[in-house]
PDB file of C-alpha atoms in Angstrom:
ATOM      1  CA  ASN S 484       0.000   0.000   0.000  1.00 61.00           C
ATOM      2  CA  ALA S 485       2.369   2.693  -1.251  1.00 75.00           C
ATOM      3  CA  GLY S 486       0.054   5.747  -1.221  1.00 93.00           C
ATOM      4  CA  VAL S 487       2.028   8.768  -2.403  1.00 96.00           C
ATOM      5  CA  THR S 488       5.671   8.247  -3.310  1.00 96.00           C
ATOM      6  CA  GLN S 489       8.161  11.005  -4.003  1.00 97.00           C
ATOM      7  CA  THR S 490      11.548  10.666  -5.629  1.00 97.00           C
ATOM      8  CA  PRO S 491      14.225  11.617  -4.863  1.00 97.00           C
ATOM      9  CA  LYS S 492      14.166  12.068  -1.088  1.00 95.00           C
ATOM     10  CA  PHE S 493      17.228  14.327  -1.026  1.00 96.00           C
ATOM     11  CA  ARG S 494      19.021  16.387  -3.636  1.00 96.00           C
ATOM     12  CA  VAL S 495      21.697  19.063  -3.756  1.00 97.00           C
ATOM     13  CA  LEU S 496      21.774  21.291  -6.830  1.00 97.00           C
ATOM     14  CA  LYS S 497      24.079  24.031  -7.987  1.00 97.00           C
ATOM     15  CA  THR S 498      22.546  27.370  -8.904  1.00 98.00           C
ATOM     16  CA  GLY S 499      21.314  27.259 -12.473  1.00 97.00           C
ATOM     17  CA  GLN S 500      20.955  23.490 -12.681  1.00 97.00           C
ATOM     18  CA  SER S 501      17.662  21.886 -13.536  1.00 97.00           C
ATOM     19  CA  MET S 502      15.885  18.916 -12.061  1.00 96.00           C
ATOM     20  CA  THR S 503      12.547  17.132 -11.941  1.00 98.00           C
ATOM     21  CA  LEU S 504      10.806  15.825  -8.858  1.00 98.00           C
ATOM     22  CA  LEU S 505       8.519  12.883  -9.400  1.00 97.00           C
ATOM     23  CA  CYS S 506       5.332  12.162  -7.495  1.00 98.00           C
ATOM     24  CA  ALA S 507       3.395   8.940  -7.955  1.00 98.00           C
ATOM     25  CA  GLN S 508       0.118   7.901  -6.321  1.00 97.00           C
ATOM     26  CA  ASP S 509      -1.628   4.559  -6.516  1.00 96.00           C
ATOM     27  CA  MET S 510      -5.011   5.596  -5.090  1.00 93.00           C
ATOM     28  CA  ASN S 511      -6.580   6.674  -8.381  1.00 92.00           C
ATOM     29  CA  HIS S 512      -6.904  10.235  -7.086  1.00 92.00           C
ATOM     30  CA  GLU S 513      -7.997  12.991  -9.449  1.00 90.00           C
ATOM     31  CA  TYR S 514      -6.295  15.867  -7.665  1.00 89.00           C
ATOM     32  CA  MET S 515      -2.575  16.226  -7.091  1.00 92.00           C
ATOM     33  CA  TYR S 516      -0.587  19.026  -5.522  1.00 93.00           C
ATOM     34  CA  TRP S 517       2.946  20.259  -5.056  1.00 96.00           C
ATOM     35  CA  TYR S 518       3.773  22.223  -1.916  1.00 94.00           C
ATOM     36  CA  ARG S 519       6.938  23.694  -0.497  1.00 95.00           C
ATOM     37  CA  GLN S 520       7.618  23.973   3.210  1.00 93.00           C
ATOM     38  CA  ASP S 521      10.170  26.399   4.593  1.00 91.00           C
ATOM     39  CA  PRO S 522      11.440  26.381   8.193  1.00 82.00           C
ATOM     40  CA  GLY S 523       8.879  27.616  10.673  1.00 74.00           C
ATOM     41  CA  MET S 524       6.211  28.034   8.033  1.00 76.00           C
ATOM     42  CA  GLY S 525       3.220  26.205   6.773  1.00 81.00           C
ATOM     43  CA  LEU S 526       2.877  24.617   3.389  1.00 88.00           C
ATOM     44  CA  ARG S 527       2.559  26.850   0.353  1.00 90.00           C
ATOM     45  CA  LEU S 528       0.943  25.561  -2.794  1.00 90.00           C
ATOM     46  CA  ILE S 529       3.145  25.729  -5.887  1.00 94.00           C
ATOM     47  CA  HIS S 530       0.990  24.104  -8.557  1.00 94.00           C
ATOM     48  CA  TYR S 531      -1.861  21.660  -8.591  1.00 91.00           C
ATOM     49  CA  SER S 532      -3.759  19.477 -11.013  1.00 92.00           C
ATOM     50  CA  VAL S 533      -7.436  18.603 -11.083  1.00 88.00           C
ATOM     51  CA  GLY S 534      -7.002  15.765 -13.533  1.00 91.00           C
ATOM     52  CA  GLU S 535      -4.829  14.155 -16.162  1.00 94.00           C
ATOM     53  CA  GLY S 536      -3.558  16.709 -18.647  1.00 94.00           C
ATOM     54  CA  THR S 537      -4.518  19.746 -16.558  1.00 93.00           C
ATOM     55  CA  THR S 538      -2.447  21.961 -14.283  1.00 94.00           C
ATOM     56  CA  ALA S 539      -3.007  25.219 -12.450  1.00 91.00           C
ATOM     57  CA  LYS S 540      -0.930  27.739 -10.544  1.00 91.00           C
ATOM     58  CA  GLY S 541      -0.974  27.870  -6.806  1.00 88.00           C
ATOM     59  CA  GLU S 542       0.278  30.497  -4.395  1.00 86.00           C
ATOM     60  CA  VAL S 543       3.999  30.434  -5.336  1.00 93.00           C
ATOM     61  CA  PRO S 544       4.348  29.120  -8.925  1.00 96.00           C
ATOM     62  CA  ASP S 545       7.263  31.243 -10.163  1.00 96.00           C
ATOM     63  CA  GLY S 546      10.376  29.278 -11.065  1.00 97.00           C
ATOM     64  CA  TYR S 547       8.526  25.960 -11.291  1.00 98.00           C
ATOM     65  CA  ASN S 548       6.740  24.028 -13.986  1.00 97.00           C
ATOM     66  CA  VAL S 549       4.574  20.929 -13.722  1.00 98.00           C
ATOM     67  CA  SER S 550       3.127  18.241 -15.902  1.00 97.00           C
ATOM     68  CA  ARG S 551       0.408  15.649 -15.416  1.00 97.00           C
ATOM     69  CA  LEU S 552       0.688  13.381 -18.440  1.00 95.00           C
ATOM     70  CA  LYS S 553      -0.606  10.370 -16.522  1.00 96.00           C
ATOM     71  CA  LYS S 554      -3.219  10.388 -13.808  1.00 96.00           C
ATOM     72  CA  GLN S 555      -0.943   8.702 -11.313  1.00 97.00           C
ATOM     73  CA  ASN S 556       2.073  10.970 -11.835  1.00 98.00           C
ATOM     74  CA  PHE S 557       2.681  14.648 -11.170  1.00 98.00           C
ATOM     75  CA  LEU S 558       6.074  16.086 -12.054  1.00 98.00           C
ATOM     76  CA  LEU S 559       7.585  19.268 -10.658  1.00 98.00           C
ATOM     77  CA  GLY S 560      10.384  20.852 -12.640  1.00 98.00           C
ATOM     78  CA  LEU S 561      12.942  23.483 -11.771  1.00 97.00           C
ATOM     79  CA  GLU S 562      14.461  24.840 -14.959  1.00 93.00           C
ATOM     80  CA  SER S 563      17.155  26.992 -13.362  1.00 96.00           C
ATOM     81  CA  ALA S 564      17.495  26.375  -9.645  1.00 97.00           C
ATOM     82  CA  ALA S 565      18.058  29.293  -7.276  1.00 97.00           C
ATOM     83  CA  PRO S 566      19.085  29.286  -3.587  1.00 97.00           C
ATOM     84  CA  SER S 567      15.612  30.640  -2.746  1.00 96.00           C
ATOM     85  CA  GLN S 568      14.223  27.299  -3.876  1.00 97.00           C
ATOM     86  CA  THR S 569      15.991  25.496  -1.068  1.00 97.00           C
ATOM     87  CA  SER S 570      13.097  23.889   0.739  1.00 97.00           C
ATOM     88  CA  VAL S 571      11.281  20.676   1.526  1.00 96.00           C
ATOM     89  CA  TYR S 572       8.842  19.771  -1.217  1.00 98.00           C
ATOM     90  CA  PHE S 573       5.719  17.752  -0.572  1.00 96.00           C
ATOM     91  CA  CYS S 574       3.431  16.126  -3.053  1.00 96.00           C
ATOM     92  CA  ALA S 575      -0.154  15.287  -2.133  1.00 93.00           C
ATOM     93  CA  SER S 576      -3.202  13.784  -3.765  1.00 92.00           C
ATOM     94  CA  SER S 577      -6.936  13.633  -3.071  1.00 87.00           C
ATOM     95  CA  TYR S 578     -10.061  12.224  -4.704  1.00 81.00           C
ATOM     96  CA  VAL S 579     -11.698  15.573  -5.359  1.00 69.00           C
ATOM     97  CA  PHE S 580     -11.336  18.936  -3.760  1.00 57.00           C
ATOM     98  CA  ASP S 581     -14.608  20.280  -2.555  1.00 55.00           C
ATOM     99  CA  SER S 582     -16.206  21.081   0.720  1.00 47.00           C
ATOM    100  CA  LEU S 583     -17.356  17.500   1.199  1.00 50.00           C
ATOM    101  CA  ASN S 584     -14.103  15.647   1.059  1.00 53.00           C
ATOM    102  CA  THR S 585     -10.792  17.366   1.015  1.00 64.00           C
ATOM    103  CA  GLU S 586      -8.546  14.910   2.806  1.00 78.00           C
ATOM    104  CA  ALA S 587      -5.188  14.938   1.082  1.00 85.00           C
ATOM    105  CA  PHE S 588      -2.564  12.237   1.380  1.00 90.00           C
ATOM    106  CA  PHE S 589       1.025  13.374   1.478  1.00 93.00           C
ATOM    107  CA  GLY S 590       4.307  11.914   0.384  1.00 95.00           C
ATOM    108  CA  GLN S 591       7.375  11.821   2.625  1.00 94.00           C
ATOM    109  CA  GLY S 592       8.893  14.928   1.135  1.00 96.00           C
ATOM    110  CA  THR S 593      11.969  15.843  -0.901  1.00 97.00           C
ATOM    111  CA  ARG S 594      14.646  17.915   0.774  1.00 96.00           C
ATOM    112  CA  LEU S 595      16.241  20.137  -1.871  1.00 97.00           C
ATOM    113  CA  THR S 596      19.276  22.304  -1.267  1.00 97.00           C
ATOM    114  CA  VAL S 597      20.474  24.762  -3.897  1.00 97.00           C
ATOM    115  CA  VAL S 598      24.014  26.009  -3.397  1.00 97.00           C
TER     116      VAL S 598
ATOM    117  CA  GLY T 135      -1.523  29.442  18.381  1.00 39.00           C
ATOM    118  CA  GLU T 136      -0.911  29.832  14.675  1.00 41.00           C
ATOM    119  CA  SER T 137       1.117  32.694  13.291  1.00 36.00           C
ATOM    120  CA  VAL T 138       3.096  33.459  10.208  1.00 35.00           C
ATOM    121  CA  GLY T 139       6.839  33.878  10.557  1.00 35.00           C
ATOM    122  CA  LEU T 140      10.138  32.166  11.187  1.00 43.00           C
ATOM    123  CA  HIS T 141       9.527  31.221  14.819  1.00 55.00           C
ATOM    124  CA  LEU T 142       7.230  28.261  15.212  1.00 72.00           C
ATOM    125  CA  PRO T 143       4.819  28.653  18.133  1.00 87.00           C
ATOM    126  CA  THR T 144       5.422  25.938  20.698  1.00 91.00           C
ATOM    127  CA  LEU T 145       3.120  24.359  23.223  1.00 94.00           C
ATOM    128  CA  SER T 146       4.558  22.214  26.025  1.00 95.00           C
ATOM    129  CA  VAL T 147       2.171  19.881  27.792  1.00 96.00           C
ATOM    130  CA  GLN T 148       2.608  17.304  30.509  1.00 96.00           C
ATOM    131  CA  GLU T 149       1.961  13.751  29.410  1.00 96.00           C
ATOM    132  CA  GLY T 150      -1.597  12.808  30.314  1.00 96.00           C
ATOM    133  CA  ASP T 151      -2.879  16.386  30.290  1.00 97.00           C
ATOM    134  CA  ASN T 152      -5.170  17.813  27.633  1.00 97.00           C
ATOM    135  CA  SER T 153      -3.722  19.984  24.857  1.00 96.00           C
ATOM    136  CA  ILE T 154      -5.438  22.862  23.116  1.00 96.00           C
ATOM    137  CA  ILE T 155      -3.953  24.195  19.902  1.00 96.00           C
ATOM    138  CA  ASN T 156      -5.441  27.368  18.482  1.00 94.00           C
ATOM    139  CA  CYS T 157      -5.718  28.739  14.982  1.00 93.00           C
ATOM    140  CA  ALA T 158      -7.070  31.983  13.595  1.00 91.00           C
ATOM    141  CA  TYR T 159      -8.242  31.925   9.997  1.00 88.00           C
ATOM    142  CA  SER T 160      -8.590  34.855   7.681  1.00 81.00           C
ATOM    143  CA  ASN T 161     -11.277  34.187   5.087  1.00 83.00           C
ATOM    144  CA  SER T 162     -14.849  34.489   6.353  1.00 83.00           C
ATOM    145  CA  ALA T 163     -16.003  32.662   3.201  1.00 81.00           C
ATOM    146  CA  SER T 164     -14.004  29.533   4.015  1.00 84.00           C
ATOM    147  CA  ASP T 165     -16.404  26.657   4.549  1.00 84.00           C
ATOM    148  CA  TYR T 166     -14.167  23.759   5.423  1.00 86.00           C
ATOM    149  CA  PHE T 167     -11.305  23.373   7.859  1.00 90.00           C
ATOM    150  CA  ILE T 168      -8.809  20.630   8.463  1.00 91.00           C
ATOM    151  CA  TRP T 169      -6.221  19.793  11.060  1.00 94.00           C
ATOM    152  CA  TYR T 170      -3.050  17.990  10.030  1.00 94.00           C
ATOM    153  CA  LYS T 171      -0.302  16.459  12.125  1.00 95.00           C
ATOM    154  CA  GLN T 172       3.282  16.418  10.897  1.00 94.00           C
ATOM    155  CA  GLU T 173       5.833  14.289  12.675  1.00 94.00           C
ATOM    156  CA  SER T 174       9.511  15.013  12.236  1.00 90.00           C
ATOM    157  CA  GLY T 175      10.772  13.968   8.806  1.00 87.00           C
ATOM    158  CA  LYS T 176       7.350  12.983   7.530  1.00 90.00           C
ATOM    159  CA  GLY T 177       4.604  14.473   5.439  1.00 92.00           C
ATOM    160  CA  PRO T 178       1.448  15.927   7.022  1.00 93.00           C
ATOM    161  CA  GLN T 179      -1.230  13.471   8.063  1.00 93.00           C
ATOM    162  CA  PHE T 180      -4.963  14.197   8.249  1.00 91.00           C
ATOM    163  CA  ILE T 181      -6.394  14.292  11.778  1.00 94.00           C
ATOM    164  CA  ILE T 182      -9.891  15.718  11.659  1.00 93.00           C
ATOM    165  CA  ASP T 183     -12.008  18.124   9.645  1.00 91.00           C
ATOM    166  CA  ILE T 184     -15.038  20.299  10.218  1.00 92.00           C
ATOM    167  CA  ARG T 185     -17.492  22.092   7.958  1.00 89.00           C
ATOM    168  CA  SER T 186     -18.684  25.618   8.567  1.00 89.00           C
ATOM    169  CA  ASN T 187     -22.218  24.485   9.405  1.00 91.00           C
ATOM    170  CA  MET T 188     -20.855  22.776  12.512  1.00 94.00           C
ATOM    171  CA  ASP T 189     -19.245  24.219  15.627  1.00 96.00           C
ATOM    172  CA  LYS T 190     -17.855  21.019  17.079  1.00 97.00           C
ATOM    173  CA  ARG T 191     -16.687  17.665  15.859  1.00 96.00           C
ATOM    174  CA  GLN T 192     -15.169  14.812  17.816  1.00 96.00           C
ATOM    175  CA  GLY T 193     -12.817  12.059  16.802  1.00 93.00           C
ATOM    176  CA  GLN T 194     -10.760   9.602  18.735  1.00 92.00           C
ATOM    177  CA  ARG T 195      -9.149  11.677  21.551  1.00 96.00           C
ATOM    178  CA  VAL T 196      -9.450  14.797  19.405  1.00 97.00           C
ATOM    179  CA  THR T 197     -12.094  17.497  19.213  1.00 97.00           C
ATOM    180  CA  VAL T 198     -12.201  20.428  16.840  1.00 97.00           C
ATOM    181  CA  LEU T 199     -14.116  23.564  17.752  1.00 97.00           C
ATOM    182  CA  LEU T 200     -15.076  26.240  15.264  1.00 96.00           C
ATOM    183  CA  ASN T 201     -16.090  29.773  16.190  1.00 95.00           C
ATOM    184  CA  LYS T 202     -17.093  31.534  13.006  1.00 92.00           C
ATOM    185  CA  THR T 203     -17.911  34.780  14.776  1.00 92.00           C
ATOM    186  CA  VAL T 204     -14.279  35.399  15.637  1.00 92.00           C
ATOM    187  CA  LYS T 205     -12.831  33.151  12.895  1.00 92.00           C
ATOM    188  CA  HIS T 206     -11.157  30.855  15.342  1.00 93.00           C
ATOM    189  CA  LEU T 207     -10.462  27.154  15.249  1.00 94.00           C
ATOM    190  CA  SER T 208      -9.062  24.926  17.975  1.00 96.00           C
ATOM    191  CA  LEU T 209      -7.857  21.360  18.266  1.00 97.00           C
ATOM    192  CA  GLN T 210      -8.193  19.652  21.606  1.00 97.00           C
ATOM    193  CA  ILE T 211      -6.219  16.488  22.287  1.00 97.00           C
ATOM    194  CA  ALA T 212      -7.292  14.518  25.320  1.00 97.00           C
ATOM    195  CA  ALA T 213      -4.833  12.663  27.564  1.00 97.00           C
ATOM    196  CA  THR T 214      -1.785  13.679  25.551  1.00 97.00           C
ATOM    197  CA  GLN T 215       0.666  10.894  24.779  1.00 96.00           C
ATOM    198  CA  PRO T 216       4.334  10.980  23.687  1.00 95.00           C
ATOM    199  CA  GLY T 217       3.232   9.991  20.191  1.00 95.00           C
ATOM    200  CA  ASP T 218       1.306  13.251  19.939  1.00 97.00           C
ATOM    201  CA  SER T 219       4.561  15.188  19.696  1.00 96.00           C
ATOM    202  CA  ALA T 220       4.461  16.843  16.292  1.00 96.00           C
ATOM    203  CA  VAL T 221       3.726  20.067  14.476  1.00 94.00           C
ATOM    204  CA  TYR T 222       0.011  20.669  14.026  1.00 95.00           C
ATOM    205  CA  PHE T 223      -1.343  22.680  11.118  1.00 93.00           C
ATOM    206  CA  CYS T 224      -4.778  24.064  10.543  1.00 92.00           C
ATOM    207  CA  ALA T 225      -5.881  24.652   6.981  1.00 88.00           C
ATOM    208  CA  GLU T 226      -8.871  26.516   5.581  1.00 86.00           C
ATOM    209  CA  ASN T 227     -10.616  25.796   2.332  1.00 79.00           C
ATOM    210  CA  ALA T 228     -10.561  28.947   0.209  1.00 69.00           C
ATOM    211  CA  ARG T 229     -12.343  29.101  -3.125  1.00 63.00           C
ATOM    212  CA  SER T 230     -10.243  30.268  -6.060  1.00 58.00           C
ATOM    213  CA  ASP T 231     -11.612  30.383  -9.600  1.00 58.00           C
ATOM    214  CA  SER T 232     -14.166  27.707  -8.737  1.00 55.00           C
ATOM    215  CA  ASN T 233     -11.409  25.432  -7.497  1.00 59.00           C
ATOM    216  CA  TYR T 234     -10.792  25.048  -3.809  1.00 57.00           C
ATOM    217  CA  GLN T 235      -7.352  25.611  -2.379  1.00 69.00           C
ATOM    218  CA  LEU T 236      -6.159  24.896   1.105  1.00 76.00           C
ATOM    219  CA  ILE T 237      -4.569  27.828   2.894  1.00 81.00           C
ATOM    220  CA  TRP T 238      -2.242  26.563   5.606  1.00 84.00           C
ATOM    221  CA  GLY T 239      -1.314  28.144   8.894  1.00 85.00           C
ATOM    222  CA  ALA T 240       2.319  28.184  10.013  1.00 82.00           C
ATOM    223  CA  GLY T 241       1.882  25.362  12.507  1.00 90.00           C
ATOM    224  CA  THR T 242       2.215  24.839  16.248  1.00 93.00           C
ATOM    225  CA  LYS T 243       4.830  22.522  17.685  1.00 93.00           C
ATOM    226  CA  LEU T 244       3.480  20.331  20.464  1.00 96.00           C
ATOM    227  CA  ILE T 245       6.035  19.052  22.959  1.00 95.00           C
ATOM    228  CA  ILE T 246       5.062  16.383  25.465  1.00 95.00           C
ATOM    229  CA  LYS T 247       6.863  16.482  28.784  1.00 93.00           C
ATOM    230  CA  PRO T 248       7.261  13.169  30.605  1.00 89.00           C
TER     231      PRO T 248
END
């Protein structure tokens, strides 16, 4: 029962490098989300997807791109990493997102350091 | 309680006592609220939720209270155990372009004293 799986778990990048974070869920959820969490702060939504082939911007989308080519996968890309993107990144998924059922299931997180 | 900033609010409670974690939300139109628990090195985990047409909801050892008049939410944990040590986040459901988005508080760190 894997739930939400993120890869990699840790990564160190040099400024200007690019990378892709992978999120996979096996619960057949429609909605998927990418958050970042900085020390002493709550989660901030980067991008989200309400279904295969669709993506939308969240609260802090700049510097990131996403793709949802398959329902079970949600990719987060950094084209040119900056030190300000040093953070812990969490992926989450949920069945739907409405006032009736909004429970989201989270992955274990990816700790990214940009030097 | 919840606040935005670099210093995480901390609540220390004696093992066995009850804990009350507070949260102030900002959007009077929010109609759904959730509490999450995040243990060290792990992702957040759902604890309990409440809709705006309710003022109280109980789970196993946890109770959430909602006061819409003052836009305040609280999480009560009964008979606190060492395993309750974690950061607790409240989140409000804010509508954006017909899609809901969760707005998260900064979190409160709960420390259990033996």
